Backbone as CSV, one residue per row, in Angstrom:
resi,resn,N_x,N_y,N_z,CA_x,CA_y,CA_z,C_x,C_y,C_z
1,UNK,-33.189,2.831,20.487,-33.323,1.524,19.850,-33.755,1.718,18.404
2,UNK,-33.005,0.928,17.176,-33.317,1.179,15.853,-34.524,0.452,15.740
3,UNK,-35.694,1.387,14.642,-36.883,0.336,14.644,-36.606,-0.295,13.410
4,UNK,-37.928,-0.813,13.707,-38.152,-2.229,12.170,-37.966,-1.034,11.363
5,UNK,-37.613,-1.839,9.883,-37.622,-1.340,8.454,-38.909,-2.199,8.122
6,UNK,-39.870,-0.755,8.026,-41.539,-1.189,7.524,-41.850,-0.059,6.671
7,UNK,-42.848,0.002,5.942,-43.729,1.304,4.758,-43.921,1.991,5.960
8,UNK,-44.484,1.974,7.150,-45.013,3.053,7.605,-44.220,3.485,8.605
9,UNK,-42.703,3.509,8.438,-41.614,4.446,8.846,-41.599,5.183,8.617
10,UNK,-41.395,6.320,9.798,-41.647,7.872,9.778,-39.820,8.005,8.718
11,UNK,-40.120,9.034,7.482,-38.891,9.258,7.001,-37.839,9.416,7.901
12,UNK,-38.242,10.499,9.021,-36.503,10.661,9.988,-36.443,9.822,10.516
13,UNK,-36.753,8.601,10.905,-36.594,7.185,11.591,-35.599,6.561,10.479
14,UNK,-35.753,6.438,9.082,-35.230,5.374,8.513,-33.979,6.495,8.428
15,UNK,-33.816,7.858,8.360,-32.749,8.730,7.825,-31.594,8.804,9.037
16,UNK,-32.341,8.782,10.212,-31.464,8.440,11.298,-30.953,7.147,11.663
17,UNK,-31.202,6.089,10.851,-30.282,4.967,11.587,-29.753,4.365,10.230
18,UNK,-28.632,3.738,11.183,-28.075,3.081,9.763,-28.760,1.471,9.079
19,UNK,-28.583,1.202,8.403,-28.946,-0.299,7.799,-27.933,-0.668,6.927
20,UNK,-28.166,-1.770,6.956,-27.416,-2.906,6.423,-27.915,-2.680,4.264
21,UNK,-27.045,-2.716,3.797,-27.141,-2.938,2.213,-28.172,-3.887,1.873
22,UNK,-27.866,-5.122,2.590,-28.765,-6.841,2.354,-30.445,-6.198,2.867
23,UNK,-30.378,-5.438,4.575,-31.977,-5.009,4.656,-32.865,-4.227,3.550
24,UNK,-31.968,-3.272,3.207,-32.399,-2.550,2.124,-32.841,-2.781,0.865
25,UNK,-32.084,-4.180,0.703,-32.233,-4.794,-0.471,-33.795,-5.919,-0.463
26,UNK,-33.356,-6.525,0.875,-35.163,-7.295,1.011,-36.606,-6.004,1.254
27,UNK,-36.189,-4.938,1.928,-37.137,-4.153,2.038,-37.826,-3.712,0.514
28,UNK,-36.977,-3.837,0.043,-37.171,-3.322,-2.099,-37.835,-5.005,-1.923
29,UNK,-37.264,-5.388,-1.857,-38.374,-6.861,-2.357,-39.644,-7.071,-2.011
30,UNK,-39.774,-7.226,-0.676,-40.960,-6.708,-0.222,-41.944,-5.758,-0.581
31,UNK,-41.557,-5.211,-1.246,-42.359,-3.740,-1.748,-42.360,-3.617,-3.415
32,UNK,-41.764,-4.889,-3.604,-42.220,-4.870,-5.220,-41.299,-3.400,-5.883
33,UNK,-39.961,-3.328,-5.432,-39.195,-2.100,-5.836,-37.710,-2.911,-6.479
34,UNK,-37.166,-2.493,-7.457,-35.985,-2.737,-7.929,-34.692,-3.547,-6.756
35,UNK,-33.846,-4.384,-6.422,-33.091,-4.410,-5.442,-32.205,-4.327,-5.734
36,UNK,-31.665,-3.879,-6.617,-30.549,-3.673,-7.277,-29.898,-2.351,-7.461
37,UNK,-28.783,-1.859,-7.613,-28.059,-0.600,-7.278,-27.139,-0.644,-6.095
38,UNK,-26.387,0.651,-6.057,-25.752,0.947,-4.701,-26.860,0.911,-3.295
39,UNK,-25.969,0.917,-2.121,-26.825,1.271,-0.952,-27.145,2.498,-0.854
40,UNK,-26.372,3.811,-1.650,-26.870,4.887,-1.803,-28.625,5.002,-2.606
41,UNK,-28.189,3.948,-3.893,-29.384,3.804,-4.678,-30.673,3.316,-3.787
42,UNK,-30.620,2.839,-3.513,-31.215,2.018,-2.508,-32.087,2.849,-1.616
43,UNK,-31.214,3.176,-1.107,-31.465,4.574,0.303,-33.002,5.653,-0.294
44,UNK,-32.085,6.130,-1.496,-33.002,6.793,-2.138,-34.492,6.530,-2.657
45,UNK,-34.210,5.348,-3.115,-35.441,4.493,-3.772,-36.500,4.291,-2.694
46,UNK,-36.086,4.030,-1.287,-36.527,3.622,0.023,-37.169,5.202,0.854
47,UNK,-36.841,6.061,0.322,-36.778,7.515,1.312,-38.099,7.752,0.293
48,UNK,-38.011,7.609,-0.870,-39.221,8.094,-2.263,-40.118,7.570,-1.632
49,UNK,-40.156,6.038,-1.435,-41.458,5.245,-1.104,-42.215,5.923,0.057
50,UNK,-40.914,6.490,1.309,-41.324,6.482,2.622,-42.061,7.755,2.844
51,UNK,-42.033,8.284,1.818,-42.356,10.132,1.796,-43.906,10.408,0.838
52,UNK,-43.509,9.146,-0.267,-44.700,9.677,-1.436,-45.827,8.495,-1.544
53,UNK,-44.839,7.268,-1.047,-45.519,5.935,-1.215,-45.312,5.644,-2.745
54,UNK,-44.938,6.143,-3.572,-44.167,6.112,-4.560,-43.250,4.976,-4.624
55,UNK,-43.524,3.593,-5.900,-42.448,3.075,-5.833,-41.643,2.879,-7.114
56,UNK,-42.320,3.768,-8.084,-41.413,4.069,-9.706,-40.457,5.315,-9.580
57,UNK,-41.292,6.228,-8.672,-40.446,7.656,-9.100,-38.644,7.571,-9.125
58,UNK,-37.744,6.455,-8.473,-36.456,6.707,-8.181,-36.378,5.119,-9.527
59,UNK,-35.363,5.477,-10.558,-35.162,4.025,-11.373,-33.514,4.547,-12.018
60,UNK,-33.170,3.560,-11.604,-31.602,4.093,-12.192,-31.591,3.950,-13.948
61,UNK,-30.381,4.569,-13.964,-30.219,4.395,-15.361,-29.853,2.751,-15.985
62,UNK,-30.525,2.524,-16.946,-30.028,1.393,-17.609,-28.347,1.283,-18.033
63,UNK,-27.889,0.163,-17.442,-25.955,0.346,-18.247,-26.023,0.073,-19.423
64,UNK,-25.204,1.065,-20.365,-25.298,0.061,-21.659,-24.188,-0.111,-21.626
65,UNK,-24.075,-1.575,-21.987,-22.929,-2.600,-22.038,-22.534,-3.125,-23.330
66,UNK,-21.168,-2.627,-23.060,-20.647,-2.674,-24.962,-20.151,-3.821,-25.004
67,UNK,-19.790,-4.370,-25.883,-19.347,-5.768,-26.099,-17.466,-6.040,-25.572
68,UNK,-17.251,-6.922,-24.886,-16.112,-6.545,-23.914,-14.978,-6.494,-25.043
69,UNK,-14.680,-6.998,-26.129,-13.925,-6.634,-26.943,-13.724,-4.507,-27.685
70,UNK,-13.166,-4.352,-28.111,-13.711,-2.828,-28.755,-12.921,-3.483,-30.001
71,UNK,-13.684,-2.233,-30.986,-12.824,-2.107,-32.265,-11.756,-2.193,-32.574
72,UNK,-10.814,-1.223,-31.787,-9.267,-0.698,-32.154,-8.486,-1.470,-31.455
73,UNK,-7.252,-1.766,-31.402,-6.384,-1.976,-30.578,-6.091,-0.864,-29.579
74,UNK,-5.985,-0.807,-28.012,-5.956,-0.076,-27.089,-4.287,0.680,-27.490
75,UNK,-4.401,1.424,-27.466,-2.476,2.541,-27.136,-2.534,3.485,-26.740
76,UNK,-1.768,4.223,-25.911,-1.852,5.796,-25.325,-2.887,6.834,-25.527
77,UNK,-2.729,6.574,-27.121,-3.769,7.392,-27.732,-5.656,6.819,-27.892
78,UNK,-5.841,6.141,-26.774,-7.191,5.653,-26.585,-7.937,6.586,-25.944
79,UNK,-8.642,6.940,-26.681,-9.913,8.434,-25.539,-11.042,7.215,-25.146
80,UNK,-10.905,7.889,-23.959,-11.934,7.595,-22.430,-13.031,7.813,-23.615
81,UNK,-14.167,6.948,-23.700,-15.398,7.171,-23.681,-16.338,7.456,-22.860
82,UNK,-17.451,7.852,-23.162,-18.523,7.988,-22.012,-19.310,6.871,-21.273
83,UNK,-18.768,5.838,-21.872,-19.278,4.091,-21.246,-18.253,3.616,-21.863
84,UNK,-16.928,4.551,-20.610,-15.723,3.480,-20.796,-16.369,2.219,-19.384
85,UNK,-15.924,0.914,-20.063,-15.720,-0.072,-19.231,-13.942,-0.474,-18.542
86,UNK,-14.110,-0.680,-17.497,-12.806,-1.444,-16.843,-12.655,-2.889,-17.508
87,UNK,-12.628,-3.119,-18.284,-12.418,-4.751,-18.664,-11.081,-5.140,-18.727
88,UNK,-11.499,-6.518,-18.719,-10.174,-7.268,-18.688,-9.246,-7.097,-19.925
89,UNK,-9.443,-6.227,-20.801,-8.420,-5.663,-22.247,-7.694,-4.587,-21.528
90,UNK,-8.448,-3.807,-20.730,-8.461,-2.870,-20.041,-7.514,-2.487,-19.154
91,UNK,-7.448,-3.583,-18.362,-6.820,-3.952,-17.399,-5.388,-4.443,-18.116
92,UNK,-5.323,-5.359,-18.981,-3.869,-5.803,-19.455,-3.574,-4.724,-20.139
93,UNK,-3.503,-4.017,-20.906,-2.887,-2.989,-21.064,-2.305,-1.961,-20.578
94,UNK,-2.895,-1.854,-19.436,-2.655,-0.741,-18.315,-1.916,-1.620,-17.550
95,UNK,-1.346,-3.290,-17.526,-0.182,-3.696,-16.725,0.866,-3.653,-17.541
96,UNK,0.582,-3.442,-18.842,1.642,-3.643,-19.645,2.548,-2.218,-19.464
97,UNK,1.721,-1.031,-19.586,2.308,0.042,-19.661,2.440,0.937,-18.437
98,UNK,2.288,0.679,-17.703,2.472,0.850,-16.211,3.022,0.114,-15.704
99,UNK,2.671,-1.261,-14.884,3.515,-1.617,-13.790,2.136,-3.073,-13.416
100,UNK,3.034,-4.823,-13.866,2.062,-5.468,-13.703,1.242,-5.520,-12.229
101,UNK,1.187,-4.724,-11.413,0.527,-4.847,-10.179,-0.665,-3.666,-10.149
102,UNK,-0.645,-3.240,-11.221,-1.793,-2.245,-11.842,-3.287,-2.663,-11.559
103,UNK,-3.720,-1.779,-10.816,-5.494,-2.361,-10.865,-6.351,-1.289,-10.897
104,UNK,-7.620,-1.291,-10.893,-8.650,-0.301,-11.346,-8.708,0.172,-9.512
105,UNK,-7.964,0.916,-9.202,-8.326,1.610,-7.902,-9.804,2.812,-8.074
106,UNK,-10.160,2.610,-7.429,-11.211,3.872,-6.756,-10.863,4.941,-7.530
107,UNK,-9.847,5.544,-7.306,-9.284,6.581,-7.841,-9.084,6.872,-9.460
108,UNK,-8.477,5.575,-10.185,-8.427,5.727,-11.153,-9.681,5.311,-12.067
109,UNK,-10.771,4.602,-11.391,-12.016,4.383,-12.223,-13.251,5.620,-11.805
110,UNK,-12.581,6.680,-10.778,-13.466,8.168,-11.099,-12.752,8.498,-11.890
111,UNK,-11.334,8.342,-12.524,-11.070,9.960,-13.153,-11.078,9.226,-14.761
112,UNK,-11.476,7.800,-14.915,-12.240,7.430,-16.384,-13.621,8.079,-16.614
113,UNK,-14.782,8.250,-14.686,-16.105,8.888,-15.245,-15.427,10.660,-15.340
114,UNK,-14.306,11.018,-14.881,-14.744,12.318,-14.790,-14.161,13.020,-16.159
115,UNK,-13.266,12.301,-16.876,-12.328,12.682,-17.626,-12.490,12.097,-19.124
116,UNK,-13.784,11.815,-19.237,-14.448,11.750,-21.073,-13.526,12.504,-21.507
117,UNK,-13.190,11.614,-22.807,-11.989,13.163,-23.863,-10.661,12.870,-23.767
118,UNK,-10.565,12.130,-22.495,-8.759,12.549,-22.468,-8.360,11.269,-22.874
119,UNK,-7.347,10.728,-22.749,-6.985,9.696,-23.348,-6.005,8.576,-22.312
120,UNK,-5.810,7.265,-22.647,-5.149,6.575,-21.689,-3.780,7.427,-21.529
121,UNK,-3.175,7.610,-22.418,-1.659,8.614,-22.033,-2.304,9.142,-20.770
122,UNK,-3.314,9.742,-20.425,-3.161,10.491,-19.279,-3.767,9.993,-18.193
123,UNK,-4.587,8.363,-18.605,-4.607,7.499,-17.530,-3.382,7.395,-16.530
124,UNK,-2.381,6.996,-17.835,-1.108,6.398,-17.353,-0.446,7.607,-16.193
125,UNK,-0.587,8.835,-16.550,0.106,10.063,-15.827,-0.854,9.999,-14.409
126,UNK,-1.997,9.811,-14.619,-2.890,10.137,-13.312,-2.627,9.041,-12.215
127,UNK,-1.813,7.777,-12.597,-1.828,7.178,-11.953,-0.779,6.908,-11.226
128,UNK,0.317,7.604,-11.893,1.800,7.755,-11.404,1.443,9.185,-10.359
129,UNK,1.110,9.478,-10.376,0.761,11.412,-9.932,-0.014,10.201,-8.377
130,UNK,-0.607,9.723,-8.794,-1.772,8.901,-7.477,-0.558,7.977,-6.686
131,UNK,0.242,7.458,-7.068,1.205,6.383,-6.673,2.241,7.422,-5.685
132,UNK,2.423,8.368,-6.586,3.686,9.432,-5.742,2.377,10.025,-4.193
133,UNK,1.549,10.475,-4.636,0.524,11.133,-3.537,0.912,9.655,-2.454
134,UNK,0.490,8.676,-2.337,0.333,7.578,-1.768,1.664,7.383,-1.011
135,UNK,2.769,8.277,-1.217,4.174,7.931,-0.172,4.590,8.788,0.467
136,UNK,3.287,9.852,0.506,3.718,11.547,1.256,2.985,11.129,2.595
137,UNK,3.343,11.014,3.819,2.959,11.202,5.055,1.780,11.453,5.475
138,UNK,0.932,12.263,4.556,-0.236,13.162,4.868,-1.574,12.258,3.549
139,UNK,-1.006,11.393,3.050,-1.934,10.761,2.148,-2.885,9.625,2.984
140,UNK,-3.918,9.995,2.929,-5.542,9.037,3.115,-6.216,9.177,1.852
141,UNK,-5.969,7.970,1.853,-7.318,7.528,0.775,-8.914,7.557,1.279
142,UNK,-9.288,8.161,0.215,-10.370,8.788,-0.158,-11.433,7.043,0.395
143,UNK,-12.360,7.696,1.440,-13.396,6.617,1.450,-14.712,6.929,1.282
144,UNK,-15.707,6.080,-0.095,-16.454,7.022,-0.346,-18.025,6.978,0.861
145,UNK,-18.332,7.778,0.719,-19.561,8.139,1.575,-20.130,6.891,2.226
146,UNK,-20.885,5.916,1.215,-21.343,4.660,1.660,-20.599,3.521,2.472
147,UNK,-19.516,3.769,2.204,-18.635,2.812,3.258,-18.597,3.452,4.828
148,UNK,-19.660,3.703,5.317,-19.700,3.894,6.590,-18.749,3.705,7.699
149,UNK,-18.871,2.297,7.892,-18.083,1.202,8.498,-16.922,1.777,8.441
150,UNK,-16.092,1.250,7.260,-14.660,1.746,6.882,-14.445,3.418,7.167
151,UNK,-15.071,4.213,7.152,-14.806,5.716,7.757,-14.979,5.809,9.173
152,UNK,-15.919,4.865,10.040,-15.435,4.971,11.453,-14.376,4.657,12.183
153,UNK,-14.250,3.149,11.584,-12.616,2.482,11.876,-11.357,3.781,11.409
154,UNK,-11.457,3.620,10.442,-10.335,4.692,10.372,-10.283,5.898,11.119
155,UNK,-11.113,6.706,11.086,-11.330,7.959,11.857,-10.993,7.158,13.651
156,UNK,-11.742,6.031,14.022,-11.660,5.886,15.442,-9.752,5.112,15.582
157,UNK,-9.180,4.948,14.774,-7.561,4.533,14.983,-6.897,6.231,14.492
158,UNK,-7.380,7.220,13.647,-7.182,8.508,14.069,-6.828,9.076,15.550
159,UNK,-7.907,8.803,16.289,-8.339,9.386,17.288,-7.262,9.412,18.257
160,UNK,-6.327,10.334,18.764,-5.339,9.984,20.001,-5.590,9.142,21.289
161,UNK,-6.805,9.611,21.202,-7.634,8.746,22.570,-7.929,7.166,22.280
162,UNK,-7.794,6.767,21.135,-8.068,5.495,21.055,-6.676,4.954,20.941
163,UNK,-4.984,5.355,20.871,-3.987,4.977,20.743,-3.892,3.527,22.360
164,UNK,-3.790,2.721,21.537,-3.524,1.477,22.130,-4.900,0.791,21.979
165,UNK,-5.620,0.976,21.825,-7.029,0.246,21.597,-6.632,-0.674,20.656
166,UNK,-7.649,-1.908,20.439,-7.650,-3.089,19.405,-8.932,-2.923,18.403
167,UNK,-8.849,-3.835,17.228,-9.543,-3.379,16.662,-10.840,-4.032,16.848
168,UNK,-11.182,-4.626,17.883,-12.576,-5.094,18.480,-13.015,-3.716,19.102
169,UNK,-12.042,-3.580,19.948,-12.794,-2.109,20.876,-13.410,-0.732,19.226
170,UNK,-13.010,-1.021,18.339,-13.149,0.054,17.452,-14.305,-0.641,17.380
171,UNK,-14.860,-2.161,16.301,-15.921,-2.579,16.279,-16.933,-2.463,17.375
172,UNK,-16.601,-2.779,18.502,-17.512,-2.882,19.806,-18.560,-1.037,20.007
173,UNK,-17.591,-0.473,19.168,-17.621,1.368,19.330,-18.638,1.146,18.318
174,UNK,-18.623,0.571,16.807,-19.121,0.973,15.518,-20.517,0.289,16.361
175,UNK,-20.700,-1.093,16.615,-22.196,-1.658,16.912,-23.356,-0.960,17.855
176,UNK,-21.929,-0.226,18.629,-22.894,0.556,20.016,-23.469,2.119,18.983
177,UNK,-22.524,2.367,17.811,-23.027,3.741,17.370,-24.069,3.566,16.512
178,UNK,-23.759,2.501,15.580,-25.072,2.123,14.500,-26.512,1.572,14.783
179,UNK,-26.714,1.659,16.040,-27.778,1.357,16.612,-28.314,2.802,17.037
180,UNK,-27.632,3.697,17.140,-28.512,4.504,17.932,-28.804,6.071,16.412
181,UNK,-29.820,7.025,17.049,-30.187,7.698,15.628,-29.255,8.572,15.288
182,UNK,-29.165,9.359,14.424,-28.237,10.614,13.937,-26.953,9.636,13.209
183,UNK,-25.723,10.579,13.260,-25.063,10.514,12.296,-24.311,9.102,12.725
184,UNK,-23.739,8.290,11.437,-22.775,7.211,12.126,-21.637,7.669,11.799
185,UNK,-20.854,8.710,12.048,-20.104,9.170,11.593,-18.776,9.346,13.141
186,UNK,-17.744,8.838,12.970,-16.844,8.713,14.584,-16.836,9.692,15.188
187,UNK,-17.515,10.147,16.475,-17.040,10.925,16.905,-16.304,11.012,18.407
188,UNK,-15.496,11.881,18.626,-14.806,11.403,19.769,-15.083,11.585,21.419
């Protein structure tokens, strides 16, 4: 049985079960801690408290937020900054020169953090290179860590043993696993 989310949770209690983003977020309230960030952020901020009683040591970085216009006019030759934003300039340009059904996928808003320096020309290539990957047989998209949920479902319609199942019986699987301790991760 998952326990309460309280201060005087033993760390492997809160590390073994899963929670909800929204609990995590009132537990920071309660405790006079930031509620804001990822559920990863979160997690962390929550594990500091539960270990040191500490509730400054985990503080994310401040965004700095540039003004949604930029200087230049956007063209091929636009280098990725290091606080590139996805904005809506952003976005129309990249339907213009690509393909209007263009959007900031997962994929293409890591390889703006990973790829400082390079320039939209090779936005445009990374995303055609991502579009072709996406019609080969063997392509899954990447789900990142925190989407829990979404990596069991998928992994449990993987599973041969679940062939003919619905997707309640997958949910009915996720509620019975996220309750109990260790990993929430599908297993068969």
């Amino acid at each position: 049985m998952r326990p309460e989310l309280k201060r005087d949770l033993p760390i492997n209690e809160f590390t073994d079960f899963y929670w909800l983003k929204t609990e995590l977020q009132q537990f920071c309230r309660e405790n006079n801690m930031s509620p804001s960030g990822s559920k990863m952020e979160l997690s962390k901020r929550i594990e500091v408290l539960l270990t040191t009683g500490d509730t400054q040591q985990i503080t994310t970085r401040p965004k700095r937020r540039s003004s949604s216009k930029t200087q230049a006019p956007l063209t091929l030759d636009t280098v990725i900054g290091e606080n590139h934003r996805c904005s809506q300039e952003a976005r129309a340009f990249f339907k213009d020169a690509i393909h209007p059904t263009f959007h900031f996928s997962t994929y293409i808003q890591n390889y703006f953090k990973e790829n400082v320096g390079k320039t939209y020309r090779d936005v445009v290539k990374a995303w055609h290179e991502e579009e072709k990957r996406k019609k080969q047989p063997s392509y899954q998209k990447e789900i990142a860590p925190q989407f829990e949920y979404n990596r069991f479902i998928r992994d449990f319609f993987k599973d041969p043993k679940n062939n003919g199942k619905s997707r309640d019986d997958a949910i009915a699987a996720w509620k019975h696993l996220k309750v109990q301790p260790g990993s929430n991760q599908y297993r068969s």
